[in-house]
PDB file of N, CA and C in Angstrom:
ATOM      1  N   MET A  93      72.956 114.696  91.391  1.00 45.00           N
ATOM      2  CA  MET A  93      74.374 114.434  91.445  1.00 45.00           C
ATOM      3  C   MET A  93      74.948 115.141  92.669  1.00 45.00           C
ATOM      4  N   ALA A  94      75.693 114.431  93.476  1.00 48.00           N
ATOM      5  CA  ALA A  94      76.292 114.999  94.686  1.00 48.00           C
ATOM      6  C   ALA A  94      77.461 115.886  94.307  1.00 48.00           C
ATOM      7  N   SER A  95      77.642 116.952  95.062  1.00 49.00           N
ATOM      8  CA  SER A  95      78.789 117.812  94.793  1.00 49.00           C
ATOM      9  C   SER A  95      80.050 117.176  95.359  1.00 49.00           C
ATOM     10  N   ALA A  96      81.157 117.480  94.752  1.00 49.00           N
ATOM     11  CA  ALA A  96      82.442 116.915  95.167  1.00 49.00           C
ATOM     12  C   ALA A  96      82.902 117.569  96.461  1.00 49.00           C
ATOM     13  N   PRO A  97      83.670 116.841  97.268  1.00 51.00           N
ATOM     14  CA  PRO A  97      84.204 117.436  98.489  1.00 51.00           C
ATOM     15  C   PRO A  97      85.208 118.525  98.131  1.00 51.00           C
ATOM     16  N   SER A  98      85.315 119.528  98.970  1.00 50.00           N
ATOM     17  CA  SER A  98      86.298 120.568  98.719  1.00 50.00           C
ATOM     18  C   SER A  98      87.692 120.010  98.961  1.00 50.00           C
ATOM     19  N   ALA A  99      88.693 120.633  98.362  1.00 48.00           N
ATOM     20  CA  ALA A  99      90.064 120.157  98.519  1.00 48.00           C
ATOM     21  C   ALA A  99      90.479 120.137  99.984  1.00 48.00           C
ATOM     22  N   SER A 100      89.928 121.020 100.797  1.00 50.00           N
ATOM     23  CA  SER A 100      90.308 121.049 102.207  1.00 50.00           C
ATOM     24  C   SER A 100      89.856 119.805 102.956  1.00 50.00           C
ATOM     25  N   ARG A 101      88.974 119.002 102.372  1.00 53.00           N
ATOM     26  CA  ARG A 101      88.482 117.798 103.034  1.00 53.00           C
ATOM     27  C   ARG A 101      89.444 116.631 102.886  1.00 53.00           C
ATOM     28  N   PHE A 102      90.374 116.707 101.947  1.00 53.00           N
ATOM     29  CA  PHE A 102      91.293 115.604 101.720  1.00 53.00           C
ATOM     30  C   PHE A 102      92.410 115.625 102.741  1.00 53.00           C
ATOM     31  N   ALA A 103      92.926 114.477 103.073  1.00 54.00           N
ATOM     32  CA  ALA A 103      94.063 114.391 103.993  1.00 54.00           C
ATOM     33  C   ALA A 103      95.261 115.077 103.359  1.00 54.00           C
ATOM     34  N   THR A 104      96.072 115.711 104.160  1.00 53.00           N
ATOM     35  CA  THR A 104      97.239 116.415 103.670  1.00 53.00           C
ATOM     36  C   THR A 104      98.347 115.431 103.327  1.00 53.00           C
ATOM     37  N   PRO A 105      98.926 115.501 102.125  1.00 52.00           N
ATOM     38  CA  PRO A 105     100.020 114.593 101.764  1.00 52.00           C
ATOM     39  C   PRO A 105     101.218 114.753 102.687  1.00 52.00           C
ATOM     40  N   ALA A 106     101.976 113.683 102.857  1.00 54.00           N
ATOM     41  CA  ALA A 106     103.122 113.674 103.765  1.00 54.00           C
ATOM     42  C   ALA A 106     104.159 114.719 103.399  1.00 54.00           C
ATOM     43  N   CYS A 107     104.334 115.001 102.127  1.00 61.00           N
ATOM     44  CA  CYS A 107     105.345 115.957 101.693  1.00 61.00           C
ATOM     45  C   CYS A 107     105.094 117.333 102.294  1.00 61.00           C
ATOM     46  N   SER A 108     103.836 117.655 102.554  1.00 53.00           N
ATOM     47  CA  SER A 108     103.507 118.953 103.143  1.00 53.00           C
ATOM     48  C   SER A 108     103.978 119.054 104.584  1.00 53.00           C
ATOM     49  N   ALA A 109     104.139 117.895 105.228  1.00 55.00           N
ATOM     50  CA  ALA A 109     104.689 117.767 106.577  1.00 55.00           C
ATOM     51  C   ALA A 109     104.128 118.722 107.625  1.00 55.00           C
ATOM     52  N   PRO A 110     102.797 118.854 107.732  1.00 55.00           N
ATOM     53  CA  PRO A 110     102.270 119.645 108.839  1.00 55.00           C
ATOM     54  C   PRO A 110     102.466 118.874 110.135  1.00 55.00           C
ATOM     55  N   SER A 111     102.379 119.577 111.232  1.00 57.00           N
ATOM     56  CA  SER A 111     102.499 118.876 112.499  1.00 57.00           C
ATOM     57  C   SER A 111     101.289 117.971 112.681  1.00 57.00           C
ATOM     58  N   ALA A 112     101.441 116.960 113.489  1.00 55.00           N
ATOM     59  CA  ALA A 112     100.332 116.040 113.742  1.00 55.00           C
ATOM     60  C   ALA A 112      99.125 116.784 114.286  1.00 55.00           C
ATOM     61  N   ALA A 113      99.356 117.849 115.016  1.00 56.00           N
ATOM     62  CA  ALA A 113      98.262 118.609 115.615  1.00 56.00           C
ATOM     63  C   ALA A 113      97.439 119.357 114.568  1.00 56.00           C
ATOM     64  N   THR A 114      98.041 119.717 113.431  1.00 55.00           N
ATOM     65  CA  THR A 114      97.327 120.496 112.426  1.00 55.00           C
ATOM     66  C   THR A 114      96.948 119.680 111.195  1.00 55.00           C
ATOM     67  N   ARG A 115      97.391 118.450 111.106  1.00 59.00           N
ATOM     68  CA  ARG A 115      97.080 117.614 109.942  1.00 59.00           C
ATOM     69  C   ARG A 115      95.600 117.271 109.922  1.00 59.00           C
ATOM     70  N   GLN A 116      94.961 117.498 108.780  1.00 63.00           N
ATOM     71  CA  GLN A 116      93.537 117.208 108.651  1.00 63.00           C
ATOM     72  C   GLN A 116      93.332 115.745 108.289  1.00 63.00           C
ATOM     73  N   ARG A 117      92.353 115.143 108.914  1.00 71.00           N
ATOM     74  CA  ARG A 117      92.007 113.752 108.631  1.00 71.00           C
ATOM     75  C   ARG A 117      90.555 113.693 108.199  1.00 71.00           C
ATOM     76  N   SER A 118      90.303 112.913 107.157  1.00 75.00           N
ATOM     77  CA  SER A 118      88.928 112.775 106.703  1.00 75.00           C
ATOM     78  C   SER A 118      88.747 111.445 105.992  1.00 75.00           C
ATOM     79  N   VAL A 119      87.504 111.042 105.900  1.00 82.00           N
ATOM     80  CA  VAL A 119      87.152 109.836 105.152  1.00 82.00           C
ATOM     81  C   VAL A 119      85.837 110.113 104.432  1.00 82.00           C
ATOM     82  N   ASP A 120      85.808 109.774 103.156  1.00 83.00           N
ATOM     83  CA  ASP A 120      84.593 109.858 102.351  1.00 83.00           C
ATOM     84  C   ASP A 120      84.334 108.459 101.812  1.00 83.00           C
ATOM     85  N   TYR A 121      83.074 108.062 101.795  1.00 87.00           N
ATOM     86  CA  TYR A 121      82.737 106.739 101.257  1.00 87.00           C
ATOM     87  C   TYR A 121      81.309 106.765 100.733  1.00 87.00           C
ATOM     88  N   GLY A 122      81.006 105.794  99.876  1.00 87.00           N
ATOM     89  CA  GLY A 122      79.690 105.718  99.268  1.00 87.00           C
ATOM     90  C   GLY A 122      78.710 104.924 100.104  1.00 87.00           C
ATOM     91  N   THR A 123      77.448 105.288 100.010  1.00 90.00           N
ATOM     92  CA  THR A 123      76.400 104.584 100.756  1.00 90.00           C
ATOM     93  C   THR A 123      76.263 103.131 100.303  1.00 90.00           C
ATOM     94  N   GLU A 124      76.669 102.839  99.078  1.00 91.00           N
ATOM     95  CA  GLU A 124      76.606 101.479  98.539  1.00 91.00           C
ATOM     96  C   GLU A 124      78.001 100.891  98.327  1.00 91.00           C
ATOM     97  N   ASP A 125      79.006 101.500  98.903  1.00 89.00           N
ATOM     98  CA  ASP A 125      80.396 101.063  98.752  1.00 89.00           C
ATOM     99  C   ASP A 125      80.601  99.701  99.415  1.00 89.00           C
ATOM    100  N   PRO A 126      81.218  98.736  98.725  1.00 90.00           N
ATOM    101  CA  PRO A 126      81.455  97.434  99.351  1.00 90.00           C
ATOM    102  C   PRO A 126      82.436  97.521 100.528  1.00 90.00           C
ATOM    103  N   PHE A 127      83.171  98.624 100.615  1.00 90.00           N
ATOM    104  CA  PHE A 127      84.118  98.833 101.710  1.00 90.00           C
ATOM    105  C   PHE A 127      83.508  99.645 102.846  1.00 90.00           C
ATOM    106  N   ARG A 128      82.221  99.968 102.736  1.00 92.00           N
ATOM    107  CA  ARG A 128      81.558 100.840 103.707  1.00 92.00           C
ATOM    108  C   ARG A 128      81.697 100.334 105.145  1.00 92.00           C
ATOM    109  N   VAL A 129      81.577  99.036 105.366  1.00 94.00           N
ATOM    110  CA  VAL A 129      81.670  98.501 106.728  1.00 94.00           C
ATOM    111  C   VAL A 129      83.031  98.851 107.349  1.00 94.00           C
ATOM    112  N   TYR A 130      84.087  98.856 106.548  1.00 92.00           N
ATOM    113  CA  TYR A 130      85.416  99.200 107.058  1.00 92.00           C
ATOM    114  C   TYR A 130      85.536 100.700 107.300  1.00 92.00           C
ATOM    115  N   ASP A 131      84.951 101.491 106.405  1.00 91.00           N
ATOM    116  CA  ASP A 131      84.948 102.942 106.607  1.00 91.00           C
ATOM    117  C   ASP A 131      84.195 103.306 107.879  1.00 91.00           C
ATOM    118  N   GLU A 132      83.056 102.664 108.099  1.00 93.00           N
ATOM    119  CA  GLU A 132      82.279 102.945 109.304  1.00 93.00           C
ATOM    120  C   GLU A 132      83.016 102.494 110.557  1.00 93.00           C
ATOM    121  N   GLY A 133      83.763 101.388 110.473  1.00 93.00           N
ATOM    122  CA  GLY A 133      84.591 100.949 111.599  1.00 93.00           C
ATOM    123  C   GLY A 133      85.680 101.962 111.913  1.00 93.00           C
ATOM    124  N   PHE A 134      86.276 102.521 110.855  1.00 89.00           N
ATOM    125  CA  PHE A 134      87.295 103.556 111.026  1.00 89.00           C
ATOM    126  C   PHE A 134      86.688 104.784 111.709  1.00 89.00           C
ATOM    127  N   VAL A 135      85.506 105.187 111.245  1.00 90.00           N
ATOM    128  CA  VAL A 135      84.826 106.342 111.836  1.00 90.00           C
ATOM    129  C   VAL A 135      84.540 106.082 113.320  1.00 90.00           C
ATOM    130  N   GLU A 136      84.045 104.900 113.652  1.00 91.00           N
ATOM    131  CA  GLU A 136      83.772 104.564 115.053  1.00 91.00           C
ATOM    132  C   GLU A 136      85.044 104.635 115.898  1.00 91.00           C
ATOM    133  N   ALA A 137      86.147 104.108 115.367  1.00 90.00           N
ATOM    134  CA  ALA A 137      87.412 104.135 116.111  1.00 90.00           C
ATOM    135  C   ALA A 137      87.896 105.566 116.308  1.00 90.00           C
ATOM    136  N   MET A 138      87.759 106.385 115.285  1.00 87.00           N
ATOM    137  CA  MET A 138      88.181 107.786 115.409  1.00 87.00           C
ATOM    138  C   MET A 138      87.326 108.509 116.440  1.00 87.00           C
ATOM    139  N   GLU A 139      86.024 108.256 116.415  1.00 87.00           N
ATOM    140  CA  GLU A 139      85.130 108.896 117.389  1.00 87.00           C
ATOM    141  C   GLU A 139      85.428 108.420 118.803  1.00 87.00           C
ATOM    142  N   ALA A 140      85.726 107.139 118.959  1.00 90.00           N
ATOM    143  CA  ALA A 140      86.032 106.595 120.285  1.00 90.00           C
ATOM    144  C   ALA A 140      87.304 107.213 120.847  1.00 90.00           C
ATOM    145  N   GLY A 141      88.213 107.568 119.968  1.00 87.00           N
ATOM    146  CA  GLY A 141      89.462 108.186 120.392  1.00 87.00           C
ATOM    147  C   GLY A 141      89.401 109.700 120.422  1.00 87.00           C
ATOM    148  N   SER A 142      88.237 110.270 120.222  1.00 79.00           N
ATOM    149  CA  SER A 142      88.033 111.726 120.227  1.00 79.00           C
ATOM    150  C   SER A 142      88.927 112.440 119.216  1.00 79.00           C
ATOM    151  N   ALA A 143      89.170 111.794 118.079  1.00 80.00           N
ATOM    152  CA  ALA A 143      90.013 112.393 117.039  1.00 80.00           C
ATOM    153  C   ALA A 143      89.282 113.540 116.345  1.00 80.00           C
ATOM    154  N   ASP A 144      90.056 114.507 115.884  1.00 81.00           N
ATOM    155  CA  ASP A 144      89.527 115.627 115.120  1.00 81.00           C
ATOM    156  C   ASP A 144      89.557 115.218 113.649  1.00 81.00           C
ATOM    157  N   PHE A 145      88.417 114.906 113.083  1.00 81.00           N
ATOM    158  CA  PHE A 145      88.343 114.463 111.701  1.00 81.00           C
ATOM    159  C   PHE A 145      86.947 114.714 111.165  1.00 81.00           C
ATOM    160  N   THR A 146      86.805 114.550 109.862  1.00 84.00           N
ATOM    161  CA  THR A 146      85.499 114.659 109.234  1.00 84.00           C
ATOM    162  C   THR A 146      85.199 113.363 108.490  1.00 84.00           C
ATOM    163  N   ALA A 147      83.938 113.038 108.376  1.00 88.00           N
ATOM    164  CA  ALA A 147      83.499 111.876 107.614  1.00 88.00           C
ATOM    165  C   ALA A 147      82.261 112.275 106.825  1.00 88.00           C
ATOM    166  N   HIS A 148      82.174 111.756 105.628  1.00 85.00           N
ATOM    167  CA  HIS A 148      81.014 112.038 104.801  1.00 85.00           C
ATOM    168  C   HIS A 148      80.690 110.817 103.961  1.00 85.00           C
ATOM    169  N   SER A 149      79.431 110.463 103.921  1.00 87.00           N
ATOM    170  CA  SER A 149      78.945 109.360 103.110  1.00 87.00           C
ATOM    171  C   SER A 149      78.232 109.946 101.894  1.00 87.00           C
ATOM    172  N   TRP A 150      78.725 109.607 100.703  1.00 83.00           N
ATOM    173  CA  TRP A 150      78.164 110.095  99.450  1.00 83.00           C
ATOM    174  C   TRP A 150      77.248 109.029  98.862  1.00 83.00           C
ATOM    175  N   PRO A 151      76.223 109.417  98.116  1.00 86.00           N
ATOM    176  CA  PRO A 151      75.368 108.431  97.449  1.00 86.00           C
ATOM    177  C   PRO A 151      76.183 107.618  96.438  1.00 86.00           C
ATOM    178  N   GLY A 152      75.951 106.328  96.382  1.00 84.00           N
ATOM    179  CA  GLY A 152      76.600 105.502  95.369  1.00 84.00           C
ATOM    180  C   GLY A 152      77.595 104.516  95.940  1.00 84.00           C
ATOM    181  N   ALA A 153      78.358 103.934  95.031  1.00 86.00           N
ATOM    182  CA  ALA A 153      79.315 102.888  95.383  1.00 86.00           C
ATOM    183  C   ALA A 153      80.739 103.312  95.037  1.00 86.00           C
ATOM    184  N   HIS A 154      81.661 102.389  95.224  1.00 76.00           N
ATOM    185  CA  HIS A 154      83.074 102.595  94.904  1.00 76.00           C
ATOM    186  C   HIS A 154      83.233 102.233  93.426  1.00 76.00           C
ATOM    187  N   GLU A 155      82.776 103.136  92.575  1.00 83.00           N
ATOM    188  CA  GLU A 155      82.667 102.818  91.160  1.00 83.00           C
ATOM    189  C   GLU A 155      83.087 103.991  90.293  1.00 83.00           C
ATOM    190  N   GLY A 156      83.104 103.735  89.015  1.00 83.00           N
ATOM    191  CA  GLY A 156      83.558 104.730  88.054  1.00 83.00           C
ATOM    192  C   GLY A 156      82.833 106.053  88.107  1.00 83.00           C
ATOM    193  N   GLY A 157      81.525 106.033  88.360  1.00 81.00           N
ATOM    194  CA  GLY A 157      80.767 107.286  88.401  1.00 81.00           C
ATOM    195  C   GLY A 157      81.307 108.260  89.431  1.00 81.00           C
ATOM    196  N   TYR A 158      81.613 107.745  90.614  1.00 78.00           N
ATOM    197  CA  TYR A 158      82.177 108.603  91.662  1.00 78.00           C
ATOM    198  C   TYR A 158      83.510 109.171  91.202  1.00 78.00           C
ATOM    199  N   TRP A 159      84.399 108.282  90.754  1.00 80.00           N
ATOM    200  CA  TRP A 159      85.742 108.722  90.375  1.00 80.00           C
ATOM    201  C   TRP A 159      85.704 109.689  89.193  1.00 80.00           C
ATOM    202  N   ASN A 160      84.858 109.433  88.218  1.00 86.00           N
ATOM    203  CA  ASN A 160      84.762 110.338  87.076  1.00 86.00           C
ATOM    204  C   ASN A 160      84.320 111.729  87.507  1.00 86.00           C
ATOM    205  N   GLU A 161      83.449 111.785  88.495  1.00 83.00           N
ATOM    206  CA  GLU A 161      82.966 113.073  88.985  1.00 83.00           C
ATOM    207  C   GLU A 161      84.000 113.792  89.854  1.00 83.00           C
ATOM    208  N   HIS A 162      84.822 113.048  90.587  1.00 81.00           N
ATOM    209  CA  HIS A 162      85.717 113.648  91.577  1.00 81.00           C
ATOM    210  C   HIS A 162      87.186 113.746  91.175  1.00 81.00           C
ATOM    211  N   TRP A 163      87.604 113.073  90.087  1.00 88.00           N
ATOM    212  CA  TRP A 163      89.015 113.128  89.698  1.00 88.00           C
ATOM    213  C   TRP A 163      89.569 114.544  89.611  1.00 88.00           C
ATOM    214  N   PRO A 164      88.881 115.479  88.957  1.00 91.00           N
ATOM    215  CA  PRO A 164      89.446 116.833  88.874  1.00 91.00           C
ATOM    216  C   PRO A 164      89.727 117.452  90.252  1.00 91.00           C
ATOM    217  N   ASP A 165      88.861 117.185  91.219  1.00 84.00           N
ATOM    218  CA  ASP A 165      89.070 117.725  92.567  1.00 84.00           C
ATOM    219  C   ASP A 165      90.299 117.099  93.229  1.00 84.00           C
ATOM    220  N   TYR A 166      90.433 115.782  93.102  1.00 81.00           N
ATOM    221  CA  TYR A 166      91.597 115.105  93.669  1.00 81.00           C
ATOM    222  C   TYR A 166      92.880 115.602  92.999  1.00 81.00           C
ATOM    223  N   GLN A 167      92.849 115.728  91.684  1.00 90.00           N
ATOM    224  CA  GLN A 167      94.042 116.174  90.964  1.00 90.00           C
ATOM    225  C   GLN A 167      94.438 117.591  91.360  1.00 90.00           C
ATOM    226  N   ARG A 168      93.480 118.506  91.443  1.00 86.00           N
ATOM    227  CA  ARG A 168      93.795 119.884  91.863  1.00 86.00           C
ATOM    228  C   ARG A 168      94.415 119.896  93.251  1.00 86.00           C
ATOM    229  N   PHE A 169      93.841 119.112  94.157  1.00 77.00           N
ATOM    230  CA  PHE A 169      94.362 119.066  95.511  1.00 77.00           C
ATOM    231  C   PHE A 169      95.807 118.597  95.523  1.00 77.00           C
ATOM    232  N   TYR A 170      96.100 117.467  94.864  1.00 80.00           N
ATOM    233  CA  TYR A 170      97.448 116.918  94.902  1.00 80.00           C
ATOM    234  C   TYR A 170      98.456 117.769  94.135  1.00 80.00           C
ATOM    235  N   VAL A 171      98.059 118.364  93.021  1.00 86.00           N
ATOM    236  CA  VAL A 171      98.970 119.246  92.291  1.00 86.00           C
ATOM    237  C   VAL A 171      99.393 120.408  93.186  1.00 86.00           C
ATOM    238  N   LYS A 172      98.432 121.008  93.868  1.00 80.00           N
ATOM    239  CA  LYS A 172      98.744 122.132  94.756  1.00 80.00           C
ATOM    240  C   LYS A 172      99.549 121.681  95.968  1.00 80.00           C
ATOM    241  N   ALA A 173      99.136 120.588  96.603  1.00 74.00           N
ATOM    242  CA  ALA A 173      99.774 120.143  97.828  1.00 74.00           C
ATOM    243  C   ALA A 173     101.187 119.625  97.589  1.00 74.00           C
ATOM    244  N   LEU A 174     101.448 119.065  96.424  1.00 79.00           N
ATOM    245  CA  LEU A 174     102.763 118.468  96.150  1.00 79.00           C
ATOM    246  C   LEU A 174     103.650 119.345  95.271  1.00 79.00           C
ATOM    247  N   ALA A 175     103.217 120.553  94.953  1.00 80.00           N
ATOM    248  CA  ALA A 175     103.966 121.421  94.055  1.00 80.00           C
ATOM    249  C   ALA A 175     105.384 121.701  94.536  1.00 80.00           C
ATOM    250  N   HIS A 176     105.597 121.771  95.830  1.00 74.00           N
ATOM    251  CA  HIS A 176     106.925 122.090  96.361  1.00 74.00           C
ATOM    252  C   HIS A 176     107.789 120.859  96.599  1.00 74.00           C
ATOM    253  N   CYS A 177     107.275 119.676  96.360  1.00 76.00           N
ATOM    254  CA  CYS A 177     108.036 118.448  96.576  1.00 76.00           C
ATOM    255  C   CYS A 177     108.998 118.205  95.415  1.00 76.00           C
ATOM    256  N   GLY A 178     110.160 117.709  95.737  1.00 65.00           N
ATOM    257  CA  GLY A 178     111.090 117.253  94.715  1.00 65.00           C
ATOM    258  C   GLY A 178     111.813 118.333  94.056  1.00 65.00           C
TER     259      GLY A 178
END
């Protein structure tokens, strides 16, 4: 079972409003994801533009197993990042 990405790997929500220079950009996708071709195109475009970002390909597809394993990480990230909003 692959370990979940750390919260720092997720893109920063807009409410946090960091400057464009400090905003983290990342993309995670599955090796069997039906959207993989688009994720790889995004990665190529980011690399061509010398963007500062991270990309990681996880085993599996865009399916329930991934989400069931990673939901707690996504929720912790968004709860913390959006706590001061509203």
